[in-house]
Coordinates of C-alpha atoms in Angstrom, one line a residue:
Chain A
M17 CA 18.4 3.6 -41.0
I18 CA 16.5 6.0 -38.7
F19 CA 14.7 7.6 -41.7
E20 CA 13.9 4.1 -43.0
T21 CA 12.4 3.3 -39.6
I22 CA 10.4 6.5 -39.4
K23 CA 9.2 5.9 -43.0
I24 CA 8.1 2.3 -42.1
A25 CA 6.4 3.7 -39.0
F26 CA 4.4 6.2 -41.1
Q27 CA 3.5 3.5 -43.6
S28 CA 2.2 1.2 -40.9
L29 CA 0.3 4.1 -39.2
Y30 CA -1.1 5.2 -42.6
S31 CA -2.3 1.7 -43.5
N32 CA -4.6 1.8 -40.5
K33 CA -5.9 5.4 -40.7
L34 CA -8.9 5.1 -38.5
R35 CA -7.2 3.0 -35.8
T36 CA -4.3 5.4 -35.8
L37 CA -6.6 8.4 -35.4
L38 CA -8.6 6.8 -32.6
S39 CA -5.4 5.8 -30.7
M40 CA -4.1 9.4 -31.1
L41 CA -7.3 10.9 -29.9
G42 CA -6.4 11.0 -26.2
I43 CA -3.2 12.8 -27.0
I44 CA -4.9 15.2 -29.4
I45 CA -7.6 16.1 -26.8
G46 CA -5.0 16.5 -24.0
V47 CA -2.6 18.6 -26.0
S48 CA -5.2 20.8 -27.6
A49 CA -6.8 21.4 -24.2
V50 CA -3.5 22.5 -22.8
I51 CA -2.7 24.7 -25.7
A52 CA -6.2 26.3 -25.9
V53 CA -6.5 26.9 -22.2
V54 CA -3.0 28.4 -21.8
S55 CA -3.5 30.6 -24.8
I56 CA -7.0 31.8 -23.8
A57 CA -5.9 32.4 -20.2
S58 CA -2.8 34.3 -21.3
G59 CA -4.8 36.4 -23.8
S60 CA -7.6 37.3 -21.4
Q61 CA -5.1 37.9 -18.6
A62 CA -3.1 40.2 -20.8
Q63 CA -6.2 42.1 -21.7
I64 CA -7.4 42.5 -18.1
T65 CA -3.9 43.5 -17.0
S66 CA -3.6 46.2 -19.7
Q67 CA -7.1 47.5 -18.8
I68 CA -6.2 47.7 -15.2
S69 CA -2.9 49.3 -15.7
D70 CA -4.6 51.7 -18.1
L71 CA -6.6 53.0 -15.2
G72 CA -3.4 53.4 -13.3
S73 CA -2.0 51.1 -10.7
N74 CA -2.2 53.8 -8.0
L75 CA -6.0 53.6 -7.6
I76 CA -7.6 52.3 -4.4
N77 CA -11.2 51.4 -4.1
I78 CA -13.1 51.8 -0.8
S79 CA -16.6 50.5 -0.4
P80 CA -18.9 49.7 2.5
G81 CA -19.0 46.1 3.6
V82 CA -21.6 44.1 5.3
S83 CA -20.8 43.1 8.9
R84 CA -22.0 39.7 10.0
G85 CA -24.2 39.5 13.0
W86 CA -22.2 37.7 15.7
G87 CA -23.8 36.3 18.8
G88 CA -27.2 37.9 18.6
S89 CA -26.1 41.3 17.1
I90 CA -27.9 42.1 13.9
S91 CA -25.9 42.2 10.7
R92 CA -25.8 45.6 9.1
S93 CA -24.2 47.5 6.4
S94 CA -21.7 50.2 7.1
T95 CA -23.1 52.2 4.2
D96 CA -24.3 55.0 6.4
L97 CA -20.7 55.9 7.3
F98 CA -19.8 56.7 3.7
T99 CA -20.6 60.3 3.7
L100 CA -19.0 63.0 1.5
Q101 CA -17.2 64.1 4.7
L102 CA -15.5 60.8 5.0
G103 CA -13.9 61.3 1.6
E104 CA -12.7 64.7 2.6
E105 CA -11.2 63.3 5.8
I106 CA -9.3 60.7 3.9
E107 CA -8.0 63.2 1.4
K108 CA -6.9 65.6 4.2
N109 CA -5.4 63.1 6.6
S110 CA -3.5 60.7 4.3
P111 CA -0.3 62.2 3.1
H112 CA 0.2 59.7 0.3
V113 CA -3.3 60.1 -1.1
K114 CA -3.5 62.7 -3.9
R115 CA -7.3 62.8 -4.3
V116 CA -10.4 61.0 -3.3
V117 CA -13.5 60.9 -5.5
P118 CA -16.9 59.7 -4.3
T119 CA -19.2 57.9 -6.6
G120 CA -22.8 56.7 -6.5
S121 CA -24.8 55.1 -9.3
A122 CA -28.3 54.1 -10.1
G123 CA -30.0 52.7 -13.2
G124 CA -32.9 54.5 -15.0
L125 CA -34.3 55.4 -18.4
F126 CA -33.1 58.2 -20.5
I127 CA -35.7 59.8 -22.8
K128 CA -35.0 62.2 -25.7
G129 CA -37.9 62.8 -28.0
N130 CA -39.0 59.4 -29.3
N131 CA -35.7 57.7 -28.3
N132 CA -35.1 56.1 -25.0
F133 CA -32.2 54.2 -23.5
R134 CA -31.7 52.3 -20.2
A135 CA -28.4 53.2 -18.6
N136 CA -26.6 54.0 -15.3
V137 CA -26.2 57.5 -14.1
V138 CA -23.1 58.0 -12.0
G139 CA -22.8 60.8 -9.5
T140 CA -19.2 62.0 -9.0
E141 CA -16.8 64.9 -8.9
E142 CA -14.6 66.8 -11.4
D143 CA -11.6 64.7 -10.4
Y144 CA -13.3 61.6 -11.8
Q145 CA -11.7 62.5 -15.1
A146 CA -8.2 62.6 -13.7
I147 CA -8.6 59.3 -11.9
N148 CA -9.9 57.4 -14.8
K149 CA -7.9 59.3 -17.4
Y150 CA -11.2 59.8 -19.1
Y151 CA -12.1 63.2 -20.6
P152 CA -14.9 64.8 -22.6
A153 CA -14.6 64.6 -26.4
Q154 CA -17.1 67.4 -26.8
G155 CA -18.3 70.1 -24.5
I156 CA -17.1 70.2 -20.9
F157 CA -17.2 68.1 -17.7
F158 CA -19.0 69.6 -14.6
T159 CA -17.0 71.5 -12.0
D160 CA -16.9 72.1 -8.3
Y161 CA -19.4 74.8 -8.8
D162 CA -21.9 72.3 -10.1
V163 CA -21.2 70.0 -7.2
K164 CA -21.6 72.8 -4.7
N165 CA -24.9 73.9 -6.2
S166 CA -26.4 70.5 -7.2
T167 CA -27.0 71.6 -10.7
N168 CA -28.9 69.5 -13.2
V169 CA -26.1 69.1 -15.7
I170 CA -25.1 65.8 -17.3
V171 CA -22.2 64.5 -19.3
L172 CA -23.1 61.5 -21.6
G173 CA -21.0 58.4 -22.3
S174 CA -20.4 57.9 -26.0
D175 CA -22.8 54.8 -26.3
L176 CA -25.7 57.0 -25.3
I177 CA -25.3 59.4 -28.1
A178 CA -25.9 56.9 -30.8
E179 CA -29.2 55.9 -29.1
L180 CA -30.5 59.2 -28.0
F181 CA -29.1 61.8 -30.4
P182 CA -28.7 59.9 -33.7
E183 CA -28.8 63.1 -35.7
S184 CA -28.5 66.3 -33.7
D185 CA -25.7 67.7 -31.6
P186 CA -26.4 66.8 -27.9
V187 CA -24.5 69.6 -26.2
G188 CA -26.8 72.3 -24.9
Q189 CA -29.9 70.2 -25.2
N190 CA -32.1 68.9 -22.4
I191 CA -32.7 65.3 -21.7
K192 CA -35.2 63.5 -19.4
Y193 CA -34.1 60.9 -16.9
N194 CA -36.7 58.6 -15.4
I195 CA -36.0 56.8 -12.2
N196 CA -38.3 55.5 -9.4
N197 CA -41.3 56.9 -11.3
R198 CA -39.8 60.4 -11.1
T199 CA -38.6 62.4 -14.1
H200 CA -35.6 64.7 -13.9
I201 CA -34.5 67.1 -16.5
F202 CA -30.8 67.5 -17.2
K203 CA -28.9 69.8 -19.5
V204 CA -26.3 68.0 -21.6
I205 CA -23.0 69.9 -21.2
G206 CA -20.6 67.3 -22.7
V207 CA -20.0 64.0 -24.3
M208 CA -17.2 61.7 -23.1
E209 CA -14.5 60.2 -25.3
N210 CA -14.8 56.6 -26.3
K211 CA -13.0 54.4 -23.9
G212 CA -13.0 50.6 -24.0
R213 CA -14.7 48.3 -21.6
G214 CA -12.8 48.6 -18.3
I215 CA -12.6 46.6 -15.1
T216 CA -15.1 49.1 -13.6
G217 CA -17.6 48.3 -16.3
N218 CA -18.4 49.9 -19.6
L219 CA -17.6 53.5 -19.1
N220 CA -19.2 54.4 -22.5
G221 CA -22.6 53.2 -21.4
Q222 CA -22.9 55.6 -18.4
A223 CA -23.8 59.2 -17.9
Y224 CA -22.2 61.5 -15.3
I225 CA -23.8 64.0 -13.0
P226 CA -22.5 65.9 -9.9
I227 CA -22.5 63.7 -6.8
T228 CA -24.6 66.2 -4.8
T229 CA -27.2 66.2 -7.5
F230 CA -27.2 62.4 -7.4
M231 CA -27.5 62.4 -3.6
N232 CA -30.1 65.1 -3.2
K233 CA -32.3 64.4 -6.1
I234 CA -31.9 60.8 -7.1
S235 CA -30.8 58.6 -4.2
N236 CA -32.2 60.9 -1.6
S237 CA -29.6 59.9 0.9
N238 CA -26.5 61.3 2.6
Y239 CA -24.3 58.5 1.5
V240 CA -22.2 57.6 -1.5
S241 CA -21.7 54.1 -3.0
N242 CA -17.9 54.1 -2.7
F243 CA -14.7 56.1 -2.9
V244 CA -11.9 55.9 -5.3
A245 CA -8.6 57.2 -3.9
Q246 CA -5.6 58.0 -5.9
A247 CA -2.1 57.6 -4.4
N248 CA 0.6 60.0 -5.3
S249 CA 2.3 57.4 -7.3
S250 CA 2.2 53.6 -7.9
E251 CA 5.1 53.2 -5.6
T252 CA 3.3 54.8 -2.7
A253 CA 0.0 53.0 -3.4
N254 CA 0.6 50.5 -0.6
Q255 CA 1.4 53.2 1.9
A256 CA -1.6 55.1 0.9
L257 CA -3.7 51.9 1.4
D258 CA -2.3 51.5 4.9
E259 CA -3.0 55.1 5.8
I260 CA -6.6 54.8 4.6
K261 CA -7.1 51.6 6.5
Y262 CA -5.7 53.2 9.7
L263 CA -8.0 56.1 9.3
L264 CA -11.0 54.0 8.6
D265 CA -10.3 51.7 11.5
N266 CA -10.4 54.7 13.8
Y267 CA -13.3 56.4 12.2
I268 CA -15.5 53.3 11.9
S269 CA -16.6 51.2 14.9
E270 CA -15.4 47.7 15.4
N271 CA -18.5 46.0 14.1
D272 CA -18.5 47.9 10.9
E273 CA -16.8 46.5 7.9
Y274 CA -15.5 48.0 4.7
N275 CA -13.8 46.7 1.6
I276 CA -10.6 48.2 0.4
F277 CA -8.4 47.1 -2.4
S278 CA -5.9 48.6 -4.7
Q279 CA -5.6 48.0 -8.4
D280 CA -2.5 46.0 -7.7
Q281 CA -4.3 43.7 -5.4
L282 CA -7.1 43.4 -7.8
L283 CA -4.6 42.5 -10.5
T284 CA -3.0 39.9 -8.2
T285 CA -6.3 38.4 -7.3
I286 CA -7.4 38.1 -11.0
N287 CA -4.1 36.6 -12.0
D288 CA -4.2 34.2 -9.1
A289 CA -7.7 33.1 -10.1
T290 CA -6.8 32.7 -13.7
N291 CA -3.7 30.7 -12.8
T292 CA -5.6 28.4 -10.5
M293 CA -8.1 27.9 -13.3
K294 CA -5.3 27.3 -15.8
L295 CA -3.7 24.7 -13.5
M296 CA -6.9 22.9 -12.9
I297 CA -7.7 22.5 -16.6
I298 CA -4.1 21.5 -17.3
G299 CA -4.5 18.9 -14.6
I300 CA -7.6 17.5 -16.4
A301 CA -5.7 17.7 -19.7
A302 CA -2.9 15.7 -18.1
I303 CA -5.3 12.9 -17.3
S304 CA -6.4 12.9 -20.9
L305 CA -2.7 12.6 -21.9
L306 CA -2.4 9.7 -19.5
V307 CA -5.4 8.0 -21.0
G308 CA -4.1 8.8 -24.5
G309 CA -0.8 7.1 -23.5
I310 CA -2.6 4.0 -22.4
G311 CA -4.5 4.0 -25.7
I312 CA -1.2 4.2 -27.5
M313 CA 0.2 1.3 -25.4
N314 CA -2.9 -0.8 -26.2
I315 CA -2.7 -0.2 -29.9
M316 CA 1.1 -0.9 -29.9
L317 CA 0.5 -4.2 -28.2
V318 CA -2.1 -5.1 -30.7
S319 CA 0.3 -4.1 -33.5
V320 CA 3.1 -6.2 -32.1
T321 CA 0.9 -9.3 -32.0
E322 CA -0.4 -8.6 -35.5
R323 CA 3.0 -8.2 -36.8
T324 CA 4.7 -11.1 -35.0
R325 CA 5.5 -12.8 -38.4
E326 CA 7.0 -9.5 -39.7
I327 CA 9.1 -9.4 -36.7
G328 CA 10.2 -13.0 -37.3
I329 CA 11.1 -12.2 -40.9
R330 CA 13.1 -9.1 -39.9
K331 CA 15.0 -11.1 -37.3
A332 CA 15.7 -13.8 -39.9
L333 CA 17.1 -11.1 -42.2
G334 CA 19.4 -9.9 -39.5
A335 CA 17.5 -7.4 -37.4
K336 CA 18.9 -7.2 -33.9
K337 CA 16.9 -6.8 -30.7
K338 CA 17.6 -3.1 -30.7
D339 CA 16.5 -2.7 -34.3
I340 CA 13.1 -4.1 -33.5
L341 CA 12.9 -2.2 -30.2
F342 CA 13.8 1.0 -32.1
Q343 CA 11.3 0.3 -34.8
F344 CA 8.3 -0.1 -32.5
L345 CA 9.5 2.8 -30.3
I346 CA 9.7 5.1 -33.3
E347 CA 6.3 4.0 -34.3
S348 CA 4.7 4.9 -30.9
L349 CA 6.7 8.1 -30.9
T350 CA 5.4 8.9 -34.4
L351 CA 1.9 8.2 -33.2
S352 CA 2.2 10.4 -30.1
S353 CA 4.1 13.2 -31.9
V354 CA 1.7 13.3 -34.8
G355 CA -1.1 13.4 -32.2
G356 CA 0.8 16.2 -30.4
I357 CA 1.1 18.2 -33.6
I358 CA -2.6 17.8 -34.5
G359 CA -3.4 18.8 -30.9
I360 CA -1.3 21.9 -31.1
I361 CA -3.0 22.9 -34.3
V362 CA -6.5 22.1 -33.0
G363 CA -5.9 23.9 -29.7
G364 CA -4.3 26.9 -31.4
L365 CA -7.2 27.3 -33.8
A366 CA -9.7 26.9 -31.0
A367 CA -7.9 29.5 -28.9
Y368 CA -7.7 31.8 -32.0
F369 CA -11.4 31.7 -32.6
I370 CA -12.3 32.0 -28.9
A371 CA -10.0 35.0 -28.8
Q372 CA -11.8 36.6 -31.7
V373 CA -15.1 36.1 -30.1
G374 CA -13.9 37.2 -26.6
G375 CA -12.1 40.2 -28.1
W376 CA -8.8 39.6 -26.4
P377 CA -5.4 39.2 -28.1
F378 CA -4.4 35.8 -29.4
I379 CA -1.3 34.8 -27.5
M380 CA 0.6 31.5 -28.3
S381 CA 4.0 31.2 -26.7
I382 CA 6.7 28.9 -28.2
S383 CA 7.5 27.6 -24.7
I384 CA 4.0 26.1 -24.2
I385 CA 4.1 24.6 -27.7
A386 CA 7.4 23.0 -27.0
L387 CA 6.2 21.9 -23.6
A388 CA 3.0 20.3 -25.0
F389 CA 5.0 18.6 -27.8
S390 CA 7.7 17.3 -25.6
F391 CA 5.1 16.0 -23.2
S392 CA 3.4 14.1 -25.9
L393 CA 6.8 12.6 -26.9
V394 CA 7.4 11.6 -23.3
V395 CA 4.0 9.9 -23.3
G396 CA 4.8 8.1 -26.5
M397 CA 8.2 7.0 -25.2
F398 CA 6.8 5.9 -21.8
F399 CA 3.9 3.9 -23.1
G400 CA 5.7 2.6 -26.2
I401 CA 8.7 1.1 -24.5
Y402 CA 6.9 -2.0 -23.1
P403 CA 5.3 -3.1 -26.4
A404 CA 8.5 -2.4 -28.2
Y405 CA 10.4 -4.4 -25.7
R406 CA 7.9 -7.3 -26.0
A407 CA 8.4 -7.2 -29.8
S408 CA 12.2 -7.2 -29.5
K409 CA 12.4 -10.3 -27.4
L410 CA 10.2 -12.4 -29.5
D411 CA 12.0 -15.7 -30.5
P412 CA 12.7 -15.7 -34.3
V413 CA 11.5 -19.3 -34.7
D414 CA 8.3 -18.8 -32.8
A415 CA 7.7 -15.5 -34.6
L416 CA 8.2 -17.0 -38.1
S417 CA 5.8 -19.8 -37.4
Y418 CA 3.1 -17.5 -36.0
E419 CA 0.0 -17.6 -38.1
Chain B
M5 CA 33.8 -9.2 -34.1
F6 CA 35.2 -12.6 -34.4
K7 CA 38.9 -12.9 -33.7
E8 CA 40.7 -15.8 -35.3
G9 CA 41.5 -17.4 -31.9
Q10 CA 37.9 -17.3 -30.9
I11 CA 36.6 -18.9 -34.1
I12 CA 38.7 -21.9 -34.3
S13 CA 38.0 -24.3 -31.6
Q14 CA 41.0 -25.9 -30.1
D15 CA 40.0 -29.5 -30.8
L16 CA 38.5 -29.0 -34.2
L17 CA 40.9 -27.7 -36.7
W18 CA 39.3 -26.0 -39.6
E19 CA 39.5 -27.3 -43.1
V20 CA 39.4 -24.3 -45.3
T21 CA 36.8 -25.6 -47.7
K22 CA 34.1 -26.6 -45.2
V23 CA 31.3 -24.0 -44.9
I24 CA 29.4 -26.0 -42.4
K25 CA 30.7 -28.3 -39.7
V26 CA 28.1 -30.0 -37.5
K27 CA 29.3 -32.3 -34.7
D28 CA 27.0 -34.2 -32.5
I29 CA 24.4 -31.6 -32.2
S30 CA 21.2 -32.2 -30.2
K31 CA 18.1 -30.1 -29.6
I32 CA 15.9 -30.7 -26.6
Y33 CA 12.6 -28.9 -26.2
E34 CA 11.1 -28.7 -22.8
N35 CA 7.4 -28.9 -23.1
G36 CA 6.2 -28.5 -19.6
K37 CA 7.6 -31.6 -17.7
I38 CA 8.1 -33.6 -20.9
E39 CA 11.4 -33.3 -22.7
V40 CA 11.3 -33.8 -26.4
E41 CA 14.6 -34.4 -28.2
A42 CA 14.0 -33.3 -31.8
V43 CA 17.6 -33.7 -33.0
K44 CA 19.7 -36.4 -31.6
G45 CA 23.4 -36.1 -32.1
V46 CA 23.7 -35.2 -35.7
S47 CA 27.0 -34.7 -37.4
F48 CA 28.0 -33.7 -41.0
E49 CA 30.1 -31.3 -42.9
I50 CA 29.3 -29.4 -46.0
D51 CA 31.8 -28.1 -48.5
E52 CA 31.8 -24.7 -50.1
G53 CA 29.7 -24.8 -53.3
E54 CA 27.7 -27.9 -52.5
L55 CA 24.0 -28.3 -53.1
V56 CA 22.7 -30.5 -50.3
S57 CA 19.2 -31.6 -49.6
I58 CA 17.9 -32.5 -46.2
M59 CA 15.0 -34.8 -46.4
G60 CA 12.7 -36.4 -43.9
P61 CA 9.1 -36.9 -43.0
S62 CA 7.4 -34.4 -40.8
G63 CA 8.5 -34.8 -37.2
S64 CA 11.9 -36.0 -38.3
G65 CA 13.6 -32.9 -36.9
K66 CA 14.5 -31.4 -40.2
S67 CA 12.8 -28.1 -39.4
T68 CA 14.7 -27.9 -36.1
L69 CA 17.9 -28.7 -37.8
M70 CA 17.2 -26.0 -40.4
H71 CA 16.5 -23.5 -37.6
I72 CA 19.9 -24.4 -36.1
L73 CA 21.7 -24.2 -39.4
G74 CA 20.1 -20.9 -40.1
C75 CA 21.2 -19.5 -36.7
L76 CA 17.6 -18.9 -35.8
D77 CA 17.9 -21.2 -32.9
K78 CA 20.8 -22.7 -30.9
A79 CA 21.5 -26.4 -30.4
T80 CA 21.2 -27.7 -26.8
S81 CA 24.5 -29.4 -27.2
G82 CA 27.2 -30.1 -29.8
Y83 CA 29.3 -28.0 -32.0
Y84 CA 28.3 -26.1 -35.1
S85 CA 30.4 -23.7 -37.1
L86 CA 29.3 -21.7 -40.1
N87 CA 31.9 -20.0 -42.3
K88 CA 34.6 -20.4 -39.7
Q89 CA 32.4 -19.0 -36.9
D90 CA 31.7 -21.0 -33.8
I91 CA 27.9 -20.6 -33.6
S92 CA 27.6 -22.7 -30.4
K93 CA 29.3 -19.9 -28.5
A94 CA 27.6 -16.9 -30.3
T95 CA 25.5 -14.4 -28.4
E96 CA 22.0 -13.4 -29.5
K97 CA 23.4 -10.3 -31.1
E98 CA 26.1 -12.2 -32.9
L99 CA 23.5 -14.7 -34.2
A100 CA 21.6 -11.8 -35.7
E101 CA 24.7 -10.5 -37.4
I102 CA 25.5 -14.0 -38.8
R103 CA 21.9 -14.4 -40.0
N104 CA 22.3 -11.0 -41.7
K105 CA 25.6 -11.6 -43.4
D106 CA 26.1 -15.4 -43.7
V107 CA 22.7 -16.9 -44.2
G108 CA 20.2 -16.2 -46.9
F109 CA 16.7 -17.7 -46.3
V110 CA 14.2 -18.8 -48.9
F111 CA 11.0 -19.8 -47.2
Q112 CA 8.0 -21.9 -48.3
Q113 CA 5.7 -19.0 -47.4
F114 CA 7.9 -16.5 -49.2
N115 CA 7.8 -14.3 -46.1
L116 CA 8.0 -11.0 -47.9
L117 CA 7.0 -7.8 -46.1
G118 CA 3.7 -7.0 -47.6
R119 CA 3.8 -3.3 -46.9
S120 CA 7.2 -2.8 -48.6
T121 CA 7.9 -2.8 -52.3
V122 CA 9.8 -5.6 -54.0
L123 CA 12.9 -3.4 -54.1
H124 CA 12.6 -2.5 -50.4
N125 CA 12.2 -6.2 -49.5
V126 CA 15.5 -7.0 -51.2
E127 CA 17.1 -4.0 -49.5
M128 CA 16.1 -5.1 -46.0
P129 CA 19.1 -7.3 -45.1
L130 CA 21.3 -4.5 -46.5
I131 CA 19.6 -1.9 -44.2
Y132 CA 20.4 -4.1 -41.2
S133 CA 24.0 -4.5 -42.3
G134 CA 24.3 -0.8 -42.5
M135 CA 25.0 -0.3 -46.2
S136 CA 24.5 3.2 -47.5
K137 CA 21.2 3.9 -49.3
K138 CA 22.7 4.6 -52.7
E139 CA 24.8 1.4 -52.6
R140 CA 22.0 -0.8 -51.4
I141 CA 19.5 0.4 -54.0
E142 CA 22.0 -0.3 -56.7
R143 CA 22.8 -3.7 -55.3
S144 CA 19.1 -4.6 -54.8
K145 CA 18.3 -3.6 -58.4
D146 CA 21.2 -5.7 -59.7
L147 CA 19.9 -8.7 -57.8
L148 CA 16.4 -8.2 -59.0
V149 CA 17.6 -8.1 -62.6
K150 CA 19.6 -11.2 -61.9
V151 CA 16.5 -13.2 -60.8
G152 CA 14.5 -11.7 -63.8
L153 CA 12.4 -9.2 -61.9
G154 CA 14.0 -6.0 -63.1
H155 CA 10.5 -4.8 -64.3
R156 CA 8.7 -5.4 -61.0
M157 CA 10.8 -3.5 -58.5
D158 CA 8.2 -1.0 -57.5
H159 CA 5.4 -3.5 -57.2
Y160 CA 4.1 -4.7 -53.8
P161 CA 4.2 -8.4 -53.0
N162 CA 0.4 -8.8 -53.4
E163 CA 0.7 -7.6 -57.0
I164 CA 3.0 -10.3 -58.2
S165 CA 2.7 -14.1 -58.8
G166 CA 3.9 -16.8 -56.4
G167 CA 6.9 -17.6 -58.6
Q168 CA 7.8 -14.0 -58.7
K169 CA 7.5 -13.7 -55.0
Q170 CA 9.9 -16.6 -54.6
R171 CA 12.3 -14.9 -57.0
V172 CA 12.2 -11.8 -54.8
A173 CA 12.9 -14.0 -51.8
V174 CA 15.9 -15.5 -53.6
A175 CA 17.2 -12.0 -54.5
R176 CA 16.8 -11.0 -50.9
A177 CA 18.6 -14.1 -49.7
L178 CA 21.5 -13.1 -52.0
A179 CA 21.6 -9.5 -50.7
N180 CA 24.6 -9.8 -48.4
N181 CA 26.3 -12.5 -50.5
P182 CA 25.9 -15.1 -47.7
S183 CA 28.1 -18.2 -47.3
L184 CA 24.9 -20.3 -47.1
I185 CA 21.5 -20.2 -48.8
L186 CA 19.0 -22.1 -46.8
A187 CA 15.9 -23.0 -48.8
D188 CA 13.0 -24.4 -46.8
E189 CA 10.6 -26.2 -49.1
P190 CA 11.1 -23.4 -51.7
T191 CA 8.6 -24.9 -54.1
G192 CA 6.0 -26.0 -51.5
N193 CA 3.6 -23.2 -52.4
L194 CA 4.2 -23.2 -56.2
D195 CA 2.8 -25.2 -59.0
T196 CA 5.1 -27.8 -60.7
K197 CA 6.2 -25.6 -63.5
T198 CA 7.0 -22.5 -61.4
G199 CA 8.6 -24.8 -58.9
E200 CA 11.0 -26.1 -61.6
E201 CA 11.8 -22.5 -62.6
I202 CA 12.8 -21.7 -59.0
M203 CA 14.8 -24.9 -58.8
D204 CA 16.6 -24.0 -62.0
L205 CA 17.4 -20.6 -60.5
L206 CA 18.8 -22.2 -57.4
Q207 CA 20.7 -24.6 -59.5
K208 CA 22.2 -21.7 -61.5
L209 CA 23.2 -20.0 -58.3
N210 CA 24.9 -23.2 -57.1
D211 CA 26.7 -23.4 -60.4
Q212 CA 28.0 -19.9 -59.7
G213 CA 29.5 -21.2 -56.5
H214 CA 26.8 -20.6 -53.8
T215 CA 26.4 -23.2 -51.1
I216 CA 22.8 -24.2 -50.8
I217 CA 20.9 -26.4 -48.4
L218 CA 17.5 -27.5 -49.6
V219 CA 15.1 -28.7 -47.0
T220 CA 12.3 -30.7 -48.6
H221 CA 10.2 -33.9 -48.5
E222 CA 9.8 -34.1 -52.2
D223 CA 12.0 -36.6 -54.0
N224 CA 12.0 -34.7 -57.3
I225 CA 13.2 -31.5 -55.6
A226 CA 15.8 -33.4 -53.6
A227 CA 17.0 -34.9 -56.9
Y228 CA 18.4 -31.5 -57.8
A229 CA 21.0 -31.9 -55.0
E230 CA 24.3 -33.6 -55.3
R231 CA 23.9 -35.0 -51.9
T232 CA 21.0 -35.9 -49.8
I233 CA 20.9 -36.2 -46.0
K234 CA 17.9 -38.2 -44.8
L235 CA 16.7 -37.6 -41.3
V236 CA 14.4 -39.9 -39.5
D237 CA 13.4 -39.5 -35.9
G238 CA 16.1 -36.9 -35.2
R239 CA 19.0 -38.9 -36.5
I240 CA 20.7 -39.2 -39.9
K241 CA 19.5 -42.3 -41.6
E242 CA 21.6 -41.9 -44.7
D243 CA 24.0 -39.3 -46.1
V244 CA 24.4 -40.2 -49.8
P245 CA 26.0 -38.3 -52.7
A246 CA 23.8 -38.5 -55.7

């Protein structure tokens, strides 16, 4: 009996293909939006999470902030407090901090022979390798000696090699770096390993020089752009964060601001933002499902009217109220569940292709498929019950004489 | 569903051979403030195996009477029993079950389900009575062979002629082996020759013992019946055996 009813439902939906498709459209759009958004969000979230935890969850970023001018005072940046000395203070006075690395960066043009390439140069220290778990694949990284003496040595990110040294071995060669209309000559001492795009940007597309060389010769200032502190372990990251804050609050005057965040906080912030976005789009999709449900109700009411005579015939042949109710309910459920299945397929394909383009893993959880599908069933049930009820209570005599 | 005690009304003792017993039934329609009495105190009985025609001009109440006899509608007052079941007291659900098992309809408009095959149309009453798929397909096929449509089972109603459609309807009416076959103008949409063929088929079924009520306004169709009940203005004008 139930299979017969489902078969009848399919037949009647099949005989009105275009109408069936149109009435399913709302459900299809709603379900596919939910599936696609959740999948895309989960995929990109998973990628960001893995990138951040790749860097280590014990990293803390400290950068100067801009203080607002309150009540007549002038707004100013606290950049001029970020001296190399500040880094040393932090490292010395915070027991849970293992090391602090200063960085400063500037964009310019690298020239080698006839090749040139626009890229950032990052001034830093030897420990930069340990903090980012990022090491040279060829040659060496610069040492404390280079930092102390502001030597003109450079370590290139792997992207630069292809552009500047397409054929020859870069290590030991000189390279020109043009910034602010001044040209500096660096000796290439190493080439970094290939490391994917991280949260700190594309590491492969940068070059690394000693921080003092950067400050004395390129930025011509006593200040660094920011510090990256590494806590002893992930567990002590929050304690380290508090120590650094305490120190900075004493070191920096009240009106000056700084930004400090740990990888953990960054991760939480990103996840929160993604989840908010996800919820928002699911909310919009839910409206689409609601509209889809109304569409189904509309088409079912039309169908009941069109098939009044059929209902009369069925009643004359012995169909009970519940048989008719069931038949039309099955029909609306079929409509919404087929819509749901199409939506899942469309949403899944969309998410898959977007994941391919975006370069993150394609994640599709069974629970979200089950949720989307059962939601479309609920919609079919909720909006199908009234038309089905109307059909079931038709009077057999009236229904049989309906033209 | 029906216990013996329920079925037999205290004041009307059942005579075993009576399939239909109608006593003083009336039907009043309320049309806004105006009440229309379509059937006014009609009484008659029909024996098992009878072929009775109900005749009357339009507006005579014969359609209303047919709806009541077919359990599609209930009388406003009076007593009606079909196959020992007191229809006057049946609930809507019980009426559906009686229509399913005790009444076979043959309509003027054929009333086949256009989206279902001939075989599936005949199966329909058996689906509602809960027969297993294997059994009902077997039974439907037998019935279609019986009405001479063994070769059209997989066709759809729009692929067969009017006479064939009515044969399908007859097969469908026979599906649950009902105590009453109710034919409402069965030849109304057919040409004379096919009409006669359908009447011969009904005649044959009657000879096999089926009780049949023919609702018609054509004398030559009514002539097939052994007995004719003539309705005029909601009342029985004459009830004559042929």
